[in-house]
mmCIF file of C-alpha atoms in Angstrom:
data_model
loop_
_atom_site.group_PDB
_atom_site.id
_atom_site.type_symbol
_atom_site.label_atom_id
_atom_site.label_comp_id
_atom_site.label_asym_id
_atom_site.label_seq_id
_atom_site.Cartn_x
_atom_site.Cartn_y
_atom_site.Cartn_z
ATOM 1 C CA MET A 278 -14.402 -0.789 110.363
ATOM 2 C CA LYS A 279 -14.404 0.283 114.018
ATOM 3 C CA LYS A 280 -13.799 -3.368 115.257
ATOM 4 C CA PHE A 281 -10.903 -3.681 113.003
ATOM 5 C CA PHE A 282 -9.139 -0.813 114.217
ATOM 6 C CA ALA A 283 -10.225 -1.484 117.823
ATOM 7 C CA ALA A 284 -8.842 -4.797 117.452
ATOM 8 C CA LEU A 285 -5.415 -3.388 116.329
ATOM 9 C CA LEU A 286 -5.045 -1.349 119.687
ATOM 10 C CA ALA A 287 -3.445 -3.976 121.893
ATOM 11 C CA VAL A 288 -1.121 -4.860 119.132
ATOM 12 C CA MET A 289 -0.254 -1.286 118.346
ATOM 13 C CA MET A 290 0.566 -0.703 122.295
ATOM 14 C CA LEU A 291 2.926 -3.965 122.332
ATOM 15 C CA THR A 292 4.554 -3.117 119.165
ATOM 16 C CA ALA A 293 5.192 0.530 120.012
ATOM 17 C CA LEU A 294 6.861 -0.843 123.451
ATOM 18 C CA LEU A 295 9.240 -3.203 121.573
ATOM 19 C CA SER A 296 10.107 -1.114 118.594
ATOM 20 C CA THR A 297 10.989 1.903 120.837
ATOM 21 C CA MET A 298 13.056 -0.304 122.952
ATOM 22 C CA ALA A 299 14.975 -1.416 119.779
ATOM 23 C CA PHE A 300 15.140 2.209 118.542
ATOM 24 C CA ALA A 301 16.376 3.749 121.761
ATOM 25 C CA GLU A 302 19.226 1.124 121.552
ATOM 26 C CA GLY A 303 20.100 2.473 118.466
ATOM 27 C CA GLU A 304 20.602 -0.931 116.905
ATOM 28 C CA ASP A 305 20.859 -1.461 112.821
ATOM 29 C CA LEU A 306 17.209 -1.609 112.149
ATOM 30 C CA LEU A 307 17.438 -3.970 109.410
ATOM 31 C CA THR A 308 18.977 -6.556 111.826
ATOM 32 C CA THR A 309 16.432 -5.814 114.129
ATOM 33 C CA ILE A 310 13.552 -6.157 111.538
ATOM 34 C CA GLN A 311 15.089 -9.521 110.449
ATOM 35 C CA GLN A 312 15.394 -10.771 113.952
ATOM 36 C CA ARG A 313 11.909 -9.774 114.922
ATOM 37 C CA GLY A 314 10.709 -11.620 111.401
ATOM 38 C CA THR A 315 8.233 -8.185 110.738
ATOM 39 C CA ILE A 316 8.741 -4.847 109.408
ATOM 40 C CA ILE A 317 6.276 -2.743 111.263
ATOM 41 C CA VAL A 318 4.457 -0.249 108.607
ATOM 42 C CA GLY A 319 2.467 2.774 109.231
ATOM 43 C CA LEU A 320 -0.477 3.723 106.739
ATOM 44 C CA GLU A 321 -3.823 5.314 106.895
ATOM 45 C CA GLY A 322 -6.054 2.588 106.193
ATOM 46 C CA ASP A 323 -8.870 4.719 105.266
ATOM 47 C CA TRP A 324 -7.529 6.203 101.770
ATOM 48 C CA ALA A 325 -8.858 4.115 99.027
ATOM 49 C CA PRO A 326 -7.408 3.041 96.668
ATOM 50 C CA TRP A 327 -4.110 3.353 98.492
ATOM 51 C CA SER A 328 -5.375 1.362 101.586
ATOM 52 C CA PHE A 329 -8.859 0.446 103.116
ATOM 53 C CA VAL A 330 -10.868 -2.102 104.787
ATOM 54 C CA ASP A 331 -13.116 -4.310 102.469
ATOM 55 C CA GLU A 332 -16.275 -5.645 102.866
ATOM 56 C CA ASN A 333 -14.612 -8.728 104.454
ATOM 57 C CA ASP A 334 -13.171 -6.560 107.136
ATOM 58 C CA GLU A 335 -9.644 -7.208 105.500
ATOM 59 C CA LEU A 336 -7.020 -4.415 105.056
ATOM 60 C CA MET A 337 -6.573 -4.058 101.239
ATOM 61 C CA GLY A 338 -5.194 -1.626 99.004
ATOM 62 C CA PHE A 339 -2.172 -0.517 96.772
ATOM 63 C CA ASP A 340 0.158 0.537 99.757
ATOM 64 C CA VAL A 341 -0.759 -2.557 101.458
ATOM 65 C CA GLU A 342 0.083 -4.920 98.898
ATOM 66 C CA VAL A 343 3.429 -3.181 97.990
ATOM 67 C CA ALA A 344 4.455 -2.967 101.700
ATOM 68 C CA ARG A 345 3.918 -6.737 101.748
ATOM 69 C CA ALA A 346 5.997 -7.435 98.791
ATOM 70 C CA ILE A 347 8.901 -5.318 99.850
ATOM 71 C CA ALA A 348 8.697 -7.324 103.229
ATOM 72 C CA GLU A 349 8.690 -10.422 101.055
ATOM 73 C CA LYS A 350 11.745 -9.485 99.587
ATOM 74 C CA LEU A 351 13.377 -8.580 102.933
ATOM 75 C CA GLY A 352 12.409 -11.928 104.028
ATOM 76 C CA VAL A 353 10.031 -10.974 106.831
ATOM 77 C CA GLU A 354 6.193 -10.251 107.281
ATOM 78 C CA ALA A 355 4.734 -6.867 107.027
ATOM 79 C CA GLN A 356 2.917 -5.796 110.311
ATOM 80 C CA ILE A 357 0.614 -3.029 109.091
ATOM 81 C CA ILE A 358 -0.751 -0.950 111.664
ATOM 82 C CA PRO A 359 -3.293 1.850 110.779
ATOM 83 C CA GLY A 360 -3.244 5.331 111.961
ATOM 84 C CA GLU A 361 -4.271 8.670 111.203
ATOM 85 C CA TRP A 362 -2.282 10.518 108.738
ATOM 86 C CA ASP A 363 -1.005 13.376 111.087
ATOM 87 C CA GLY A 364 0.212 10.886 113.449
ATOM 88 C CA LEU A 365 2.027 8.766 111.005
ATOM 89 C CA PHE A 366 5.343 10.492 110.862
ATOM 90 C CA ALA A 367 4.988 11.183 114.729
ATOM 91 C CA GLY A 368 4.803 7.375 115.144
ATOM 92 C CA MET A 369 7.805 6.787 113.143
ATOM 93 C CA ASP A 370 10.173 9.192 114.941
ATOM 94 C CA ALA A 371 9.047 7.674 118.300
ATOM 95 C CA GLY A 372 9.905 4.047 116.905
ATOM 96 C CA ARG A 373 6.237 2.809 116.740
ATOM 97 C CA TYR A 374 6.831 2.202 112.839
ATOM 98 C CA ASP A 375 9.904 1.256 111.014
ATOM 99 C CA ILE A 376 8.566 2.846 107.826
ATOM 100 C CA VAL A 377 5.447 4.786 106.529
ATOM 101 C CA VAL A 378 3.951 3.420 103.155
ATOM 102 C CA ASN A 379 1.086 5.912 102.395
ATOM 103 C CA GLY A 380 1.536 7.571 99.299
ATOM 104 C CA VAL A 381 3.860 9.987 100.591
ATOM 105 C CA GLU A 382 5.187 12.564 98.235
ATOM 106 C CA VAL A 383 8.738 13.729 98.501
ATOM 107 C CA THR A 384 9.125 17.226 99.240
ATOM 108 C CA PRO A 385 12.157 19.248 100.305
ATOM 109 C CA GLU A 386 11.061 19.785 103.599
ATOM 110 C CA ARG A 387 10.575 16.173 104.425
ATOM 111 C CA THR A 388 14.098 15.355 102.824
ATOM 112 C CA GLU A 389 15.752 17.296 105.591
ATOM 113 C CA LYS A 390 14.197 15.309 108.370
ATOM 114 C CA TYR A 391 13.846 11.766 106.557
ATOM 115 C CA ASP A 392 15.686 9.544 104.261
ATOM 116 C CA PHE A 393 13.519 8.293 101.174
ATOM 117 C CA ALA A 394 13.616 5.260 99.178
ATOM 118 C CA GLU A 395 13.607 5.503 95.489
ATOM 119 C CA PRO A 396 10.014 6.491 94.122
ATOM 120 C CA TYR A 397 7.576 3.613 93.831
ATOM 121 C CA ALA A 398 4.936 5.496 92.189
ATOM 122 C CA TYR A 399 4.216 9.176 90.389
ATOM 123 C CA ILE A 400 1.070 11.169 90.956
ATOM 124 C CA ARG A 401 -0.396 14.354 90.071
ATOM 125 C CA THR A 402 -2.776 16.700 92.445
ATOM 126 C CA ALA A 403 -6.241 17.482 91.318
ATOM 127 C CA LEU A 404 -8.060 20.621 92.218
ATOM 128 C CA ILE A 405 -11.586 19.453 93.053
ATOM 129 C CA VAL A 406 -14.882 21.618 93.370
ATOM 130 C CA ARG A 407 -18.507 20.879 93.191
ATOM 131 C CA GLY A 408 -20.002 20.612 89.960
ATOM 132 C CA ASP A 409 -21.826 23.927 89.754
ATOM 133 C CA ASN A 410 -18.848 25.995 91.144
ATOM 134 C CA GLU A 411 -17.725 28.430 88.409
ATOM 135 C CA THR A 412 -15.551 30.651 90.411
ATOM 136 C CA ILE A 413 -12.639 28.357 90.956
ATOM 137 C CA LYS A 414 -10.831 27.236 87.828
ATOM 138 C CA THR A 415 -7.098 27.555 88.497
ATOM 139 C CA PHE A 416 -5.015 27.016 91.543
ATOM 140 C CA GLU A 417 -4.309 30.679 91.693
ATOM 141 C CA ASP A 418 -8.236 31.140 92.322
ATOM 142 C CA LEU A 419 -7.841 29.244 95.740
ATOM 143 C CA ASN A 420 -6.834 32.756 97.025
ATOM 144 C CA GLY A 421 -9.234 33.833 99.854
ATOM 145 C CA LYS A 422 -11.347 30.594 99.421
ATOM 146 C CA LYS A 423 -11.569 27.666 101.891
ATOM 147 C CA THR A 424 -10.438 24.084 101.439
ATOM 148 C CA ALA A 425 -10.532 20.856 103.323
ATOM 149 C CA ASN A 426 -7.699 18.562 103.546
ATOM 150 C CA SER A 427 -5.547 16.331 105.895
ATOM 151 C CA ILE A 428 -3.517 18.029 108.441
ATOM 152 C CA ALA A 429 0.146 18.769 107.366
ATOM 153 C CA SER A 430 -0.345 16.795 104.160
ATOM 154 C CA THR A 431 1.133 18.619 100.770
ATOM 155 C CA TYR A 432 -2.315 18.906 99.799
ATOM 156 C CA MET A 433 -3.102 21.317 102.629
ATOM 157 C CA ASN A 434 0.536 23.115 101.989
ATOM 158 C CA LEU A 435 -0.203 23.685 98.429
ATOM 159 C CA ALA A 436 -3.602 25.094 99.135
ATOM 160 C CA GLU A 437 -2.090 27.487 101.502
ATOM 161 C CA ASP A 438 0.573 28.530 99.305
ATOM 162 C CA TYR A 439 -1.980 29.849 96.992
ATOM 163 C CA GLY A 440 -3.753 31.569 99.625
ATOM 164 C CA ALA A 441 -6.513 29.208 101.074
ATOM 165 C CA THR A 442 -7.839 28.992 104.469
ATOM 166 C CA CYS A 443 -7.338 25.158 105.076
ATOM 167 C CA TYR A 444 -9.598 23.156 107.441
ATOM 168 C CA GLY A 445 -8.100 19.708 108.662
ATOM 169 C CA VAL A 446 -9.793 16.367 108.252
ATOM 170 C CA ASP A 447 -8.843 12.979 108.439
ATOM 171 C CA THR A 448 -10.271 11.200 105.556
ATOM 172 C CA LEU A 449 -10.682 11.820 101.905
ATOM 173 C CA ASP A 450 -14.539 11.078 102.088
ATOM 174 C CA GLU A 451 -14.855 13.919 104.765
ATOM 175 C CA THR A 452 -13.111 16.358 102.499
ATOM 176 C CA LEU A 453 -15.024 15.426 99.663
ATOM 177 C CA THR A 454 -18.038 15.598 101.602
ATOM 178 C CA MET A 455 -17.438 18.952 102.759
ATOM 179 C CA VAL A 456 -17.048 20.002 99.320
ATOM 180 C CA LEU A 457 -20.413 18.622 98.372
ATOM 181 C CA GLN A 458 -22.238 20.574 101.319
ATOM 182 C CA GLY A 459 -20.695 23.791 100.436
ATOM 183 C CA ARG A 460 -18.954 24.019 103.931
ATOM 184 C CA VAL A 461 -15.434 24.525 102.005
ATOM 185 C CA ASP A 462 -14.877 25.675 98.056
ATOM 186 C CA ALA A 463 -12.417 23.031 97.166
ATOM 187 C CA THR A 464 -10.297 20.146 98.359
ATOM 188 C CA LEU A 465 -6.915 18.945 96.714
ATOM 189 C CA ASN A 466 -6.096 15.389 96.560
ATOM 190 C CA ALA A 467 -4.320 12.789 94.347
ATOM 191 C CA ILE A 468 -6.112 12.512 90.961
ATOM 192 C CA VAL A 469 -6.025 8.668 91.263
ATOM 193 C CA SER A 470 -7.728 8.690 94.672
ATOM 194 C CA TYR A 471 -10.524 11.216 93.131
ATOM 195 C CA THR A 472 -10.813 8.848 90.121
ATOM 196 C CA ASP A 473 -11.683 5.799 92.281
ATOM 197 C CA TYR A 474 -13.867 7.911 94.399
ATOM 198 C CA MET A 475 -16.122 8.806 91.516
ATOM 199 C CA ALA A 476 -15.925 5.105 90.319
ATOM 200 C CA GLN A 477 -17.505 4.286 93.826
ATOM 201 C CA HIS A 478 -19.971 7.432 93.851
ATOM 202 C CA PRO A 479 -20.858 8.031 90.142
ATOM 203 C CA ASP A 480 -23.589 10.588 90.809
ATOM 204 C CA ALA A 481 -21.242 12.839 93.159
ATOM 205 C CA ASN A 482 -21.511 16.247 92.111
ATOM 206 C CA LEU A 483 -17.946 16.952 91.877
ATOM 207 C CA LYS A 484 -15.394 17.738 89.321
ATOM 208 C CA VAL A 485 -11.593 18.701 88.450
ATOM 209 C CA VAL A 486 -10.914 22.098 87.429
ATOM 210 C CA ALA A 487 -6.897 21.709 87.269
ATOM 211 C CA THR A 488 -4.085 19.352 87.898
ATOM 212 C CA THR A 489 -0.701 19.924 88.835
ATOM 213 C CA GLU A 490 1.554 20.231 85.623
ATOM 214 C CA ASP A 491 4.425 17.768 87.311
ATOM 215 C CA ALA A 492 3.980 14.606 89.052
ATOM 216 C CA SER A 493 5.399 14.142 92.145
ATOM 217 C CA ASN A 494 7.383 11.254 93.651
ATOM 218 C CA VAL A 495 5.913 8.916 95.870
ATOM 219 C CA ALA A 496 8.364 7.149 98.326
ATOM 220 C CA ILE A 497 8.879 5.418 101.523
ATOM 221 C CA PRO A 498 10.348 7.636 104.342
ATOM 222 C CA MET A 499 12.425 6.446 107.375
ATOM 223 C CA ARG A 500 14.375 8.089 109.839
ATOM 224 C CA LYS A 501 17.569 9.508 109.065
ATOM 225 C CA GLY A 502 21.026 8.138 110.235
ATOM 226 C CA ALA A 503 23.286 5.275 110.442
ATOM 227 C CA GLU A 504 20.460 2.917 112.044
ATOM 228 C CA THR A 505 18.529 2.914 109.032
ATOM 229 C CA ALA A 506 21.478 3.066 106.255
ATOM 230 C CA SER A 507 21.192 -0.859 105.314
ATOM 231 C CA LEU A 508 17.105 -0.679 105.586
ATOM 232 C CA LEU A 509 17.381 1.829 102.840
ATOM 233 C CA GLU A 510 19.708 -0.169 100.844
ATOM 234 C CA ALA A 511 17.491 -3.057 101.253
ATOM 235 C CA ILE A 512 14.345 -1.466 100.510
ATOM 236 C CA ASN A 513 15.922 0.452 97.390
ATOM 237 C CA GLN A 514 16.899 -3.384 96.141
ATOM 238 C CA ALA A 515 13.593 -4.690 96.943
ATOM 239 C CA ILE A 516 11.684 -1.988 94.902
ATOM 240 C CA ALA A 517 14.195 -2.077 91.846
ATOM 241 C CA GLU A 518 13.021 -5.940 91.584
ATOM 242 C CA LEU A 519 9.595 -5.419 92.013
ATOM 243 C CA HIS A 520 9.690 -2.600 89.280
ATOM 244 C CA GLU A 521 11.972 -4.939 87.088
ATOM 245 C CA GLN A 522 9.463 -7.694 87.651
ATOM 246 C CA GLY A 523 6.411 -5.627 87.105
ATOM 247 C CA VAL A 524 4.613 -6.241 90.207
ATOM 248 C CA ILE A 525 4.416 -2.728 91.152
ATOM 249 C CA SER A 526 2.908 -2.027 87.656
ATOM 250 C CA GLU A 527 0.377 -4.734 87.888
ATOM 251 C CA LEU A 528 -0.841 -3.516 91.472
ATOM 252 C CA SER A 529 -1.147 -0.057 90.274
ATOM 253 C CA MET A 530 -3.493 -1.506 87.309
ATOM 254 C CA LYS A 531 -5.149 -3.613 89.584
ATOM 255 C CA TYR A 532 -6.136 -0.591 92.094
ATOM 256 C CA PHE A 533 -5.955 2.518 89.915
ATOM 257 C CA GLY A 534 -6.889 1.386 86.322
ATOM 258 C CA GLU A 535 -3.710 2.905 85.226
ATOM 259 C CA ASP A 536 0.072 2.399 85.755
ATOM 260 C CA ILE A 537 1.388 5.274 88.208
ATOM 261 C CA SER A 538 4.699 3.222 88.760
ATOM 262 C CA LYS A 539 6.472 5.023 85.868
#
């Protein structure tokens, strides 16, 4: 995996330069993308089954295939550049990414700064603890406890809202390892990500004690403004067609074993 990400470094530097130049000029982003022939997509690359590197050193996952399907609808290729979660939005702000496709949940705070396309998936958040933990049974029980989550994620924000002390990490594997080792009391993450982890680690001493009642909308953010207006319209049309054709539903079943597209 390290070789995979290292190989992308030179591409990222060149892409950042070219994309930032187009961004600074204030051009219509869809036109820029079409002229370039690629849409530059940011995602983590280490959050299975949303995105991950397989045994053949290939980038795979639900979001990877959704991004490629949208790019095909736009008549371009998806140039996918992995990065750490807490840098994805900053990268988009700076013009290094055109969009972020990373299981991003729509929140009031994010909609103040970014425009979101129509949702392509819906997820619930799970409260995950070690199998022998009997002190945490509800989200309210997080008050005064320790959790680990990706920095600035909705999961970290939710844990903090319930009074937890949160420790920032980079990957789901790290968060669950900290729970298993007793370094933190709990973690929050998408229930479908937890299910996938347990399918890969059936002996892991973990359990879900609660899930959010309402599902969150998962959508694609982009910079606000006239520059992205036509891109937003084009992506919305692409998502509508992919829903209608059952493509997103099929990808959901492929990676999650259930349909989270509706």
